[in-house]
Short mmCIF file of C-alpha atoms (C1' of nucleotides) in Angstrom, two decimals:
data_model
loop_
_atom_site.label_atom_id
_atom_site.label_comp_id
_atom_site.label_asym_id
_atom_site.label_seq_id
_atom_site.Cartn_x
_atom_site.Cartn_y
_atom_site.Cartn_z
CA MET D 91 6.34 -3.11 51.52
CA THR D 92 3.88 -5.41 53.25
CA TYR D 93 5.72 -6.85 55.96
CA HIS D 94 6.34 -4.90 59.03
CA MET D 95 6.61 -1.25 59.11
CA GLU D 96 7.83 -1.45 62.72
CA LYS D 97 11.66 -0.87 62.92
CA GLY D 98 12.66 -3.72 65.37
CA HIS D 99 10.83 -6.02 63.91
CA ASN D 100 11.65 -5.79 60.65
CA HIS D 101 15.20 -5.92 61.55
CA ASN D 102 14.89 -9.14 63.40
CA GLU D 103 13.24 -10.88 60.62
CA LEU D 104 16.62 -9.99 58.41
CA THR D 105 18.58 -11.16 61.09
CA LEU D 106 16.80 -14.52 61.28
CA LEU D 107 16.81 -15.05 57.36
CA ASN D 108 20.54 -14.48 57.12
CA SER D 109 21.14 -16.51 59.85
CA SER D 110 19.11 -19.51 58.65
CA HIS D 111 20.91 -19.14 54.96
CA ASN D 112 24.38 -18.15 55.77
CA ILE D 113 26.15 -20.38 58.29
CA ASP D 114 29.39 -19.40 56.65
CA PRO D 115 31.26 -16.92 58.62
CA ILE D 116 31.86 -15.09 55.79
CA ILE D 117 28.38 -13.06 56.04
CA LYS D 118 30.10 -11.19 58.65
CA GLU D 119 30.82 -8.84 55.65
CA VAL D 120 27.26 -8.52 55.12
CA ASP D 121 27.06 -5.71 57.75
CA PHE D 122 23.29 -4.80 58.30
CA PHE D 123 23.65 -3.72 61.47
CA ALA D 124 26.76 -1.93 62.39
CA SER D 125 26.00 -2.04 66.25
CA ASN D 126 25.42 -5.66 66.21
CA ASN D 127 28.26 -6.11 64.35
CA HIS D 128 30.52 -4.16 66.46
CA ASN D 129 29.08 -6.18 69.52
CA ASN D 130 30.37 -9.18 67.64
CA LYS D 131 33.49 -8.20 67.12
CA LYS D 132 33.71 -7.16 70.87
CA SER D 133 32.49 -10.72 71.58
CA ASP D 134 35.01 -12.41 69.20
CA SER D 135 37.96 -10.90 71.12
CA SER D 136 35.93 -11.96 74.67
CA ASN D 137 35.81 -14.80 76.73
CA ASP D 138 32.16 -16.67 76.41
CA ASP D 139 30.96 -15.55 79.00
CA ASN D 140 31.29 -11.88 78.04
CA HIS D 141 29.77 -13.47 75.07
CA HIS D 142 26.91 -14.51 76.52
CA GLN D 143 26.52 -11.72 78.93
CA LYS D 144 26.57 -9.39 75.80
CA GLN D 145 24.14 -11.44 73.58
CA GLN D 146 21.55 -11.59 76.93
CA HIS D 147 22.06 -7.72 76.96
CA ASP D 148 20.85 -7.42 73.20
CA GLN D 149 17.95 -9.81 73.93
CA HIS D 150 16.98 -8.13 76.89
CA GLN D 151 17.29 -4.60 75.15
CA HIS D 152 15.65 -5.66 71.52
CA GLY D 153 13.01 -8.21 73.51
CA SER D 154 13.16 -11.80 72.93
CA SER D 155 12.70 -11.74 69.51
CA THR D 156 16.13 -10.12 68.86
CA LEU D 157 18.64 -12.60 67.13
CA LEU D 158 22.27 -11.75 66.07
CA ILE D 159 23.69 -11.87 62.70
CA ASP D 160 27.01 -13.52 63.29
CA HIS D 161 28.19 -16.79 64.56
CA HIS D 162 25.78 -16.49 68.01
CA VAL D 163 23.25 -17.57 65.54
CA ASN D 164 24.91 -20.13 63.96
CA THR D 165 26.06 -21.87 66.93
CA GLY D 166 22.87 -22.30 69.13
CA LEU D 167 21.58 -24.02 65.27
CA TYR D 168 24.68 -26.14 65.37
CA LEU D 169 23.80 -26.97 68.88
CA THR D 170 20.82 -27.82 68.57
CA CYS D 171 21.40 -30.22 66.00
CA ALA D 172 24.44 -31.48 67.15
CA SER D 173 23.50 -34.81 69.40
CA GLY D 174 26.19 -34.30 72.18
CA GLY D 175 26.96 -30.43 72.02
CA ILE D 176 26.40 -28.14 74.55
CA SER D 177 22.74 -27.41 74.19
CA ARG D 178 20.89 -23.70 75.02
CA PRO D 179 17.65 -25.04 74.66
CA THR D 180 15.73 -21.42 75.65
CA ASN D 181 17.91 -19.82 72.57
CA SER D 182 16.85 -22.54 70.34
CA GLU D 183 13.27 -22.43 71.47
CA ASN D 184 13.09 -18.69 70.87
CA HIS D 185 14.62 -19.17 67.17
CA LYS D 186 12.10 -21.86 66.62
CA THR D 187 9.35 -19.70 67.76
CA GLN D 188 10.55 -16.59 65.73
CA MET D 189 11.14 -18.87 62.61
CA ILE D 190 7.75 -20.23 62.67
CA LYS D 191 6.40 -16.88 63.77
CA LEU D 192 7.79 -14.91 60.89
CA GLU D 193 6.83 -17.92 58.25
CA ASN D 194 3.74 -17.64 59.46
CA GLU D 195 3.61 -13.81 58.80
CA LEU D 196 5.42 -14.67 55.75
CA LEU D 197 2.82 -16.93 54.29
CA ARG D 198 0.23 -14.44 55.53
CA VAL D 199 1.52 -11.71 53.45
CA GLN D 200 1.96 -13.61 50.60
CA GLU D 201 -1.50 -14.67 50.63
CA GLU D 202 -2.75 -11.30 51.11
CA ASN D 203 -0.60 -10.37 48.11
CA HIS D 204 -2.17 -12.77 46.38
CA MET D 205 -5.53 -11.43 47.11
CA LEU D 206 -4.99 -8.14 45.99
CA LYS D 207 -3.47 -9.05 42.88
CA ILE D 208 -6.71 -10.94 42.00
CA ALA D 209 -8.73 -8.11 43.44
CA LEU D 210 -6.73 -5.87 41.25
CA ASP D 211 -7.09 -7.81 38.10
CA GLN D 212 -10.85 -7.90 38.47
CA ILE D 213 -11.03 -4.25 39.29
CA ASN D 214 -9.47 -3.75 35.77
CA LYS D 215 -11.64 -6.13 34.32
CA SER D 216 -14.60 -4.18 35.34
CA TYR D 217 -13.25 -1.02 34.84
CA ASN D 218 -12.66 -2.08 30.97
CA GLN D 219 -15.81 -3.13 30.68
CA LEU D 220 -17.74 -0.19 32.22
CA GLN D 221 -15.74 2.11 29.58
CA VAL D 222 -17.18 -0.23 26.80
CA GLN D 223 -20.58 -0.28 28.10
CA LEU D 224 -20.21 3.48 28.44
CA PHE D 225 -19.00 3.66 24.57
CA ILE D 226 -21.76 1.77 23.55
CA SER D 227 -24.24 3.63 25.29
CA LEU D 228 -23.15 6.81 24.27
CA GLN D 229 -23.27 5.56 20.94
CA ASN D 230 -26.65 4.14 20.98
CA GLN D 231 -27.58 7.76 22.23
CA LYS D 232 -26.28 9.53 18.97
CA PRO D 233 -27.27 6.74 16.47
CA ASN D 234 -27.82 8.97 13.03
CA GLN D 235 -26.02 12.35 14.28
CA ASN D 236 -23.46 12.00 11.63
CA VAL D 237 -23.00 8.93 9.49
CA GLU D 238 -19.58 9.76 8.03
CA GLU D 239 -18.44 10.34 11.67
CA ASN D 240 -19.93 7.55 13.05
CA ARG D 241 -18.12 5.18 10.58
CA MET D 242 -14.91 6.94 11.28
CA VAL D 243 -15.41 6.19 15.13
CA SER D 244 -17.24 2.92 15.03
CA GLY D 245 -14.42 1.62 12.84
CA GLN D 246 -11.61 2.62 15.28
CA LYS D 247 -13.93 1.43 18.00
CA MET D 248 -13.98 -1.89 16.19
CA MET D 249 -10.64 -1.77 16.01
CA ASP D 250 -9.88 -1.35 19.55
CA PRO D 251 -12.56 -0.49 21.48
CA GLN D 252 -10.81 -0.76 25.20
CA GLU D 253 -8.22 1.55 24.42
CA CYS D 254 -10.48 3.99 22.93
CA THR D 255 -12.91 4.04 25.38
CA LYS D 256 -9.75 4.03 28.19
CA LEU D 257 -8.22 6.95 26.58
CA ASP D 258 -11.56 9.02 26.13
CA ALA D 259 -13.86 8.30 29.32
CA ILE D 260 -12.99 11.54 30.73
CA ASP D 261 -13.37 13.39 27.86
CA THR D 262 -16.54 12.06 27.37
CA LEU D 263 -17.63 12.71 30.91
CA VAL D 264 -16.57 16.17 30.64
CA SER D 265 -18.16 17.20 27.31
CA ASN D 266 -21.48 15.70 26.82
CA ASP D 267 -22.18 17.45 23.80
CA LYS D 268 -19.21 16.59 21.39
CA THR D 269 -19.80 14.51 18.48
CA ASN D 270 -19.44 10.84 18.78
CA GLN D 271 -16.03 11.27 17.15
CA GLU D 272 -15.10 13.53 19.67
CA VAL D 273 -16.40 11.31 22.62
CA CYS D 274 -13.60 8.72 21.07
CA GLY D 275 -11.78 11.63 20.55
CA ASP D 276 -8.62 10.22 20.97
CA SER D 277 -5.82 10.75 18.65
CA HIS D 278 -7.29 7.88 16.64
CA ALA D 279 -10.50 9.75 15.72
CA LEU D 280 -8.21 13.25 15.16
CA VAL D 281 -6.11 11.35 12.77
CA ASP D 282 -8.77 9.68 11.23
CA ARG D 283 -10.53 13.26 11.10
CA SER D 284 -7.31 15.11 10.11
CA SER D 285 -7.00 11.88 7.22
CA SER D 286 -10.18 12.24 6.01
CA GLN D 287 -10.04 15.92 5.53
CA SER D 288 -7.10 15.89 3.58
CA TRP D 289 -8.52 13.12 1.62
CA ALA D 290 -11.57 15.14 1.19
CA SER D 291 -10.04 18.27 0.35
CA SER D 292 -8.81 17.12 -3.18
CA SER D 293 -11.84 14.78 -3.95
CA SER D 294 -15.12 15.75 -5.08
CA LYS D 295 -16.77 14.83 -1.77
CA SER D 296 -20.62 16.13 -1.48
CA PRO D 297 -20.75 20.01 -0.44
CA LYS D 298 -22.33 19.15 3.15
CA ILE D 299 -19.50 16.86 3.93
CA GLU D 300 -16.78 19.41 2.77
CA GLU D 301 -18.36 22.09 4.65
CA GLU D 302 -18.40 19.75 8.13
CA ALA D 303 -14.94 18.62 7.35
CA LYS D 304 -13.90 22.27 6.94
CA THR D 305 -15.71 22.85 10.45
CA GLU D 306 -14.18 19.88 12.18
CA GLU D 307 -10.76 21.11 10.72
CA HIS D 308 -11.17 24.64 12.37
CA VAL D 309 -12.00 22.72 15.41
CA VAL D 310 -9.41 20.60 15.23
CA ALA D 311 -6.67 22.70 13.67
CA ASP D 312 -5.17 23.94 16.80
CA GLN D 313 -4.97 20.55 18.31
CA LEU D 314 -3.54 18.66 15.54
CA PRO D 315 0.18 18.92 15.05
CA PHE D 316 0.16 17.49 12.05
CA ARG D 317 -2.22 17.97 9.45
CA LYS D 318 -1.73 14.10 7.85
CA ALA D 319 -0.35 11.43 9.48
CA ARG D 320 0.98 8.31 7.50
CA VAL D 321 2.44 5.27 8.08
CA SER D 322 5.02 3.63 5.48
CA VAL D 323 6.17 0.43 4.96
CA ARG D 324 8.81 -0.74 3.23
CA ALA D 325 8.74 -4.61 2.17
CA ARG D 326 10.47 -6.56 -0.29
CA SER D 327 8.41 -8.31 -2.62
CA GLU D 328 7.51 -9.09 -6.46
CA ALA D 329 4.08 -8.75 -6.29
CA THR D 330 2.27 -5.67 -6.98
CA THR D 331 0.96 -4.70 -3.68
CA ILE D 332 1.51 -6.08 -0.42
CA SER D 333 -0.99 -8.41 1.08
CA ASP D 334 -2.41 -6.70 4.13
CA GLY D 335 -5.65 -8.15 4.83
CA CYS D 336 -7.98 -5.45 3.12
CA GLN D 337 -9.61 -4.95 -0.06
CA TRP D 338 -8.23 -2.29 -2.50
CA ARG D 339 -9.60 -0.66 -5.47
CA LYS D 340 -6.85 0.81 -7.73
CA TYR D 341 -8.11 4.14 -8.54
CA GLY D 342 -5.44 6.05 -10.35
CA GLN D 343 -1.59 5.67 -10.94
CA LYS D 344 0.59 8.40 -11.68
CA MET D 345 4.49 9.19 -12.74
CA ALA D 346 6.08 10.28 -9.68
CA LYS D 347 8.80 12.69 -10.19
CA GLY D 348 12.60 10.85 -9.66
CA ASN D 349 10.71 7.44 -9.86
CA PRO D 350 10.67 5.73 -13.24
CA CYS D 351 8.15 3.55 -11.30
CA PRO D 352 4.58 4.35 -11.44
CA ARG D 353 2.84 5.32 -8.29
CA ALA D 354 -0.61 3.48 -7.85
CA TYR D 355 -3.57 4.94 -5.69
CA TYR D 356 -5.63 2.33 -3.60
CA ARG D 357 -8.67 2.92 -1.81
CA CYS D 358 -9.69 0.61 0.71
CA THR D 359 -13.11 -1.11 -0.26
CA MET D 360 -14.00 -3.72 2.49
CA ALA D 361 -16.49 -1.27 4.13
CA VAL D 362 -18.53 1.66 2.46
CA GLY D 363 -17.05 4.90 3.13
CA CYS D 364 -13.76 3.42 4.43
CA LEU D 365 -11.47 6.55 3.61
CA VAL D 366 -8.50 4.47 4.08
CA ARG D 367 -6.16 4.87 1.09
CA LYS D 368 -2.69 3.89 0.28
CA GLN D 369 0.06 4.20 -2.29
CA VAL D 370 1.86 2.13 -3.62
CA GLN D 371 5.51 2.37 -5.49
CA ARG D 372 8.77 0.51 -6.22
CA CYS D 373 11.50 1.97 -4.56
CA ALA D 374 13.81 3.93 -7.32
CA GLN D 375 16.99 2.65 -5.94
CA ASP D 376 15.99 -0.73 -5.20
CA LYS D 377 12.88 -2.31 -7.31
CA THR D 378 12.46 -4.92 -5.17
CA VAL D 379 11.34 -2.71 -2.67
CA LEU D 380 7.57 -2.26 -2.37
CA ILE D 381 6.78 1.10 -0.79
CA THR D 382 3.75 0.98 0.76
CA THR D 383 1.93 4.28 2.41
CA TYR D 384 -1.12 3.94 4.08
CA GLU D 385 -3.21 7.12 5.35
CA GLY D 386 -6.37 6.97 7.80
CA ASN D 387 -7.86 4.49 9.70
CA HIS D 388 -10.43 2.12 8.57
CA ASN D 389 -13.95 2.40 9.77
CA HIS D 390 -14.52 -1.36 9.77
CA PRO D 391 -13.55 -4.06 12.41
CA LEU D 392 -10.14 -5.76 11.92
CA PRO D 393 -8.97 -9.22 13.26
CA PRO D 394 -7.86 -9.07 16.89
CA VAL D 395 -4.44 -9.69 15.66
CA ALA D 396 -4.42 -6.29 14.22
CA THR D 397 -5.99 -5.00 17.29
CA ALA D 398 -3.07 -6.83 19.52
CA MET D 399 -0.56 -5.18 17.02
CA ALA D 400 -2.10 -1.93 17.50
CA ASN D 401 -1.21 -1.76 20.83
CA THR D 402 2.21 -2.95 20.37
CA THR D 403 2.78 -0.30 17.21
CA SER D 404 1.10 2.10 19.51
CA ALA D 405 3.81 1.63 21.98
CA ALA D 406 6.50 1.83 19.83
CA ALA D 407 5.22 4.90 17.81
CA SER D 408 4.79 6.47 21.23
CA MET D 409 8.22 6.31 22.18
CA LEU D 410 9.27 7.80 19.05
CA LEU D 411 7.28 10.59 19.46
CA SER D 412 8.39 10.71 23.04
CA GLY D 413 11.62 12.11 21.67
CA SER D 414 13.66 9.46 23.08
CA THR D 415 16.66 9.15 21.83
CA HIS D 416 17.56 5.42 22.60
CA ILE D 417 14.51 3.78 20.77
CA ASN D 418 16.33 0.47 20.57
CA GLU D 419 16.12 0.35 24.35
CA SER D 420 13.34 2.17 25.10
CA LEU D 421 11.24 -0.47 22.58
CA THR D 422 13.28 -3.66 23.60
CA THR D 423 12.92 -3.08 27.20
CA SER D 424 8.87 -2.29 27.02
CA SER D 425 6.58 -5.52 27.03
CA GLY D 426 5.39 -5.84 23.62
CA SER D 427 7.02 -3.40 21.56
CA TYR D 428 8.85 -4.62 18.87
CA PHE D 429 9.96 -2.32 16.26
CA SER D 430 13.47 -1.30 17.47
CA SER D 431 15.41 0.18 15.05
CA MET D 432 13.27 -0.12 12.35
CA ALA D 433 10.66 2.66 12.93
CA THR D 434 11.41 6.14 12.12
CA LEU D 435 9.38 9.06 12.28
CA SER D 436 9.71 11.80 9.81
CA ALA D 437 8.53 14.98 9.84
CA SER D 438 10.71 16.34 7.44
CA ALA D 439 8.43 14.54 4.97
CA PRO D 440 5.77 16.41 3.58
CA PHE D 441 3.24 14.45 5.95
CA PRO D 442 4.34 13.21 9.29
CA THR D 443 5.08 9.79 8.54
CA ILE D 444 6.16 6.80 10.67
CA THR D 445 8.37 4.24 8.63
CA LEU D 446 8.93 0.75 9.18
CA ASP D 447 11.92 -0.37 7.34
CA LEU D 448 11.96 -3.90 7.38
CA THR D 449 14.21 -3.98 4.32
CA GLN D 450 16.98 -3.38 6.49
CA ASN D 451 19.51 -5.96 6.79
CA PRO D 452 19.79 -5.63 10.61
CA ASN D 453 23.26 -7.01 11.90
CA ASN D 454 23.10 -6.81 15.44
CA ASN D 455 21.43 -9.59 17.51
CA ASN D 456 18.56 -6.74 18.66
CA ASN D 457 16.95 -7.06 15.75
CA ASN D 458 17.04 -10.67 15.35
CA ASN D 459 15.78 -11.30 18.64
CA THR D 460 13.13 -8.52 18.36
CA MET D 461 11.84 -10.30 15.29
CA GLN D 462 11.87 -13.46 16.68
CA GLN D 463 9.88 -12.26 19.68
CA LEU D 464 7.40 -10.23 17.14
CA HIS D 465 6.41 -13.81 15.80
CA SER D 466 6.66 -15.64 18.58
CA ARG D 467 4.31 -13.43 20.45
CA TYR D 468 1.71 -13.27 18.02
CA TYR D 469 2.05 -16.70 16.36
CA PRO D 470 3.68 -18.40 19.37
CA THR D 471 2.99 -22.14 18.28
CA LEU D 472 2.62 -21.82 14.37
CA PRO D 473 5.15 -21.98 12.20
CA LEU D 474 5.99 -19.25 9.82
CA GLN D 475 3.45 -20.47 7.13
CA HIS D 476 0.63 -19.20 9.04
CA ALA D 477 1.97 -15.72 9.44
CA GLY D 478 1.16 -15.16 5.99
CA SER D 479 -1.44 -17.56 5.21
CA LEU D 480 -4.15 -14.95 6.00
CA GLY D 481 -3.44 -12.86 3.71
CA GLY D 482 -2.60 -15.01 0.58
CA SER D 483 0.96 -14.72 0.84
CA TYR D 484 2.38 -17.45 2.09
CA LEU D 485 6.26 -17.99 3.34
CA LEU D 486 6.95 -21.40 3.33
CA GLY D 487 5.44 -23.71 0.37
CA LYS D 488 4.24 -20.92 -1.42
CA PRO D 489 5.88 -18.80 -4.57
CA LEU D 490 6.88 -15.88 -2.15
CA PHE D 491 10.06 -15.26 -3.90
CA PHE D 492 11.80 -14.13 -0.48
CA SER D 493 10.53 -17.30 1.33
CA GLN D 494 12.13 -19.79 -1.11
CA LYS D 495 15.15 -17.82 -1.34
CA MET D 496 15.78 -17.35 2.38
CA VAL D 497 14.66 -20.76 3.88
CA PRO D 498 16.77 -23.47 3.45
CA ASN D 499 14.11 -26.06 3.60
CA SER D 500 10.43 -24.43 2.52
CA SER D 501 9.23 -27.42 2.60
CA THR D 502 9.55 -27.80 6.31
CA MET D 503 7.59 -26.20 8.87
CA MET D 504 9.38 -25.06 11.18
CA PRO D 505 8.97 -22.97 14.68
CA LEU D 506 10.75 -19.59 14.23
CA VAL D 507 12.80 -20.17 17.22
CA GLN D 508 14.59 -23.19 15.62
CA LEU D 509 14.95 -21.16 12.58
CA GLY D 510 16.59 -18.42 14.62
CA GLN D 511 18.85 -20.50 16.26
CA ARG D 512 20.01 -21.98 12.69
CA ASN D 513 20.50 -18.66 10.93
CA ASN D 514 19.52 -15.47 12.56
CA SER D 515 20.02 -13.70 9.39
CA SER D 516 17.38 -15.81 6.94
CA VAL D 517 15.11 -15.65 10.54
CA VAL D 518 15.13 -11.76 10.22
CA GLU D 519 14.26 -11.63 6.78
CA THR D 520 11.61 -14.07 6.84
CA VAL D 521 10.05 -13.03 9.74
CA SER D 522 9.92 -9.67 8.23
CA ALA D 523 8.46 -11.24 5.15
CA ALA D 524 5.91 -12.70 7.70
CA ILE D 525 4.97 -9.61 9.14
CA ALA D 526 4.67 -8.03 5.77
CA SER D 527 2.73 -10.57 4.28
CA ASP D 528 0.65 -10.52 7.48
CA PRO D 529 -2.71 -9.02 6.31
CA ASN D 530 -3.44 -7.86 9.92
CA PHE D 531 -0.55 -6.07 10.28
CA THR D 532 -0.05 -3.32 7.87
CA ALA D 533 -3.26 -2.22 8.86
CA ALA D 534 -2.98 -2.56 12.80
CA LEU D 535 0.49 -0.30 11.87
CA ALA D 536 -1.05 2.27 10.31
CA GLY D 537 -4.04 2.81 12.74
CA ALA D 538 -2.12 2.62 15.51
CA ILE D 539 1.02 4.83 14.68
CA SER D 540 -0.92 7.07 12.78
CA SER D 541 -2.95 7.69 15.53
CA ILE D 542 0.16 8.40 17.69
CA ILE D 543 1.25 11.04 15.59
CA GLY D 544 -2.06 13.12 15.66
CA ARG D 545 -1.82 12.25 19.37
CA GLY D 546 0.71 15.19 19.16
CA GLY D 547 4.64 15.31 19.32
CA ASN D 548 7.09 17.82 17.84
CA SER D 549 7.03 18.32 14.13
CA ASN D 550 10.24 18.87 14.08
CA ASN D 551 11.44 15.60 15.85
CA VAL D 552 12.94 13.14 13.22
CA ILE D 553 14.01 10.00 15.06
CA SER D 554 15.62 7.45 12.77
CA ASN D 555 17.73 4.53 13.81
CA ASN D 556 18.58 1.49 11.46
CA GLY D 557 19.64 -0.86 13.89
CA ASN D 558 23.06 -0.25 13.54
CA GLY D 559 23.25 3.22 15.24
CA GLY D 560 22.85 5.00 12.04
CA ALA D 561 20.53 6.96 11.05
CA VAL D 562 17.72 6.06 8.56
CA LEU D 563 16.81 8.35 6.11
CA PRO D 564 13.16 8.79 5.32
CA GLU D 565 11.76 8.63 2.26
CA SER D 566 11.22 11.69 0.38
CA GLN D 567 7.65 10.59 0.38
CA SER D 568 6.28 9.53 3.64
CA CYS D 569 6.03 5.93 3.60
CA THR D 570 5.25 3.48 6.30
CA THR D 571 7.30 0.34 4.39
CA PHE D 572 7.18 -2.96 5.32
CA SER D 573 10.23 -4.74 3.74
CA LYS D 574 10.96 -8.14 3.35
CA ASN D 575 14.64 -9.08 2.86
"C1'" DC Q 297 -22.63 -8.26 -17.28
"C1'" DG Q 298 -20.60 -6.33 -13.00
"C1'" DG Q 299 -16.38 -5.48 -10.99
"C1'" DA Q 300 -12.09 -3.92 -11.38
"C1'" DT Q 301 -8.12 -1.91 -13.73
"C1'" DT Q 302 -6.42 1.78 -16.99
"C1'" DT Q 303 -5.70 6.71 -18.01
"C1'" DG Q 304 -6.14 10.89 -19.68
"C1'" DA Q 305 -7.97 15.35 -17.83
"C1'" DC Q 306 -9.15 17.73 -14.19
"C1'" DC Q 307 -8.06 19.72 -9.36
"C1'" DT Q 308 -5.17 21.77 -5.88
"C1'" DG Q 309 -1.31 23.46 -3.11
"C1'" DC Q 310 3.22 25.22 -3.54
"C1'" DG Q 311 7.31 27.68 -5.25
"C1'" DC Q 312 9.08 31.06 -7.90
"C1'" DG P 171 0.23 34.44 -12.40
"C1'" DC P 172 2.32 30.62 -14.00
"C1'" DG P 173 3.88 26.22 -13.84
"C1'" DC P 174 5.02 21.64 -11.72
"C1'" DA P 175 3.86 18.16 -9.18
"C1'" DG P 176 0.55 15.09 -5.91
"C1'" DG P 177 -3.73 13.50 -6.10
"C1'" DT P 178 -8.19 12.15 -7.67
"C1'" DC P 179 -11.97 11.55 -10.98
"C1'" DA P 180 -14.29 9.21 -14.49
"C1'" DA P 181 -15.33 7.11 -19.08
"C1'" DA P 182 -13.14 3.39 -21.60
"C1'" DT P 183 -11.44 -0.78 -21.38
"C1'" DC P 184 -10.30 -5.09 -19.61
"C1'" DC P 185 -11.57 -9.61 -17.32
"C1'" DG P 186 -13.71 -13.17 -15.05
#
DNA sequence: CGGATTTGACCTGCGC
DNA sequence: GCGCAGGTCAAATCCG
C-alpha cells in the first residue's frame, strides 16, 4: 500500500473516511478499533463532560489528528453545519484540516500511482522492443547457418516475435552457440523441430536434412515430452475443407480404417519449405463434421489477428497442460482465453493432440458467453460476416450452410451481442462457424497449442471437458477440430 | 501449359 | 518375419 505505513496515521485516515461517509449510528457495528468503541461505550453511558474529557484524552494520546469513529465525529460535523447549535470550532477546524491534508495526500498518492503505471508501461514496451531487436540482431549474425532451420524459426518469429523473444531471451544470452532455432528455442521451435522431424522421417528428404533432423532429434529428444504435437479442429462444414487462410496442396488421399470417408492430406504452399501439413476427414459418425488436423508450424507470417489468437490459445493450452481439472474456471477467468469447455488435450491418441470441438452444442451459458467474447474481442465492431470474409467462407449472405440455417435473417448484418441476446443457441453455432471459417484462427490455434504441447506436460494427462461437465472423448486420431453447428 | 488433383505404389512403424 | 495401417511420393490426369 502506498498510503501511510505509520500505524497511527493510517488509523486516523480510516477513521476520518468512516466518519465522513457514515453518519448513521449503525456504524457502531463496524468495529475497526475496538479500543475506541470501547471508549465510546463508556461515553454513551456517561455524561457529556465525561464524554468530552474522554475525547480530549484520546486526542492527547494520539495527537491532534486523532478522531473518533462514532457519533462524536458526527456530532462535530453536525454542529459545524448547524446554524444555532453548540459549535466546537476547534474540533471542526481539526477535522477540516485533517480532511484537507488527507485529501491532498490521497491525490498525491493517486498521482504517484498513475505515474508509476505509466513508467511501468513504458518499461514493458522498451523491454519488448529490446527483445525483438535482440532477436533480429542474432538472426542477422547467422544469416546462412541453416536455411531450413531459419525458415522454421523465422516463421515462428513472424507469427509472434514478441512472445518468442520473451521466452528465449534468457536462453539466448546463456548459450550463444546455439542455432537460431534454439535461440528461439521455445516450445514453438521445439514443436517445429519435432513436427518437421516426424514429417521428414517418412518423406524422401535430402540426406543432409535427414541427418540434421536426426541430430536435432537426438539433442531434443530428452527435452520433448512429445515427439509430435497436433492440433485438431472439429467443424461442421459441407465444404471439402475449412478455410483457414492458408493455401494447401493436396498430396494424397487414403482410406482410413473405421471410416468410410477418405482422409485427405494437404501440404501448406503459402511459403517455400513450409512443413505444415493437415489432414482432413469427415467424421464417421456425423458426416457433416469436418475434422481437420494440423501438424507443424508455419514458417511464414500470419496476420496480426492470428498472432493475437495465438496468445489466447496459448493460454488455453497452457492451462490444459497445467493439469487443471477446472478448465472452465481457468479459461473463463483468464483474460483472453476463450476455449472453455471445448478444448481437449489427449495424450492417449497416437500423437499429443489438442482438440477444439466446436461441434458441441453447449447448453450452458458459459459457452455462449465464451463464444460471444471471442467474437466481440477480435471483431469488436464488425458483424459476423466479417469473421468469415477473410477466408472466403461467409457467415451471412454467403452459402455457408450452417449460417443460413442458423441465422434467422441472413440478410441482416447484426452485431454478435444482439444475436446472442436473441438466440443464444444460434449464436454459439454461428460464432463457432465464424471461428472455423476465420482464415487466421486455425493456423494460430495450431501454432499456439502445439507449441504449448511441446513445452511440456504429462503425457498421461487427458483433460477433457465438453461444457456440460462431461468428458469429451478424443478422436482415435488426434484432431484439432473446429466444428460449426 | 502450368498448377492442382488423383491414385496406385512405396515406405515406415508397430503389433503379433 | 509378416501383415496391417498410416503416411508419402510421383506419374497420370484434370482443369482453368
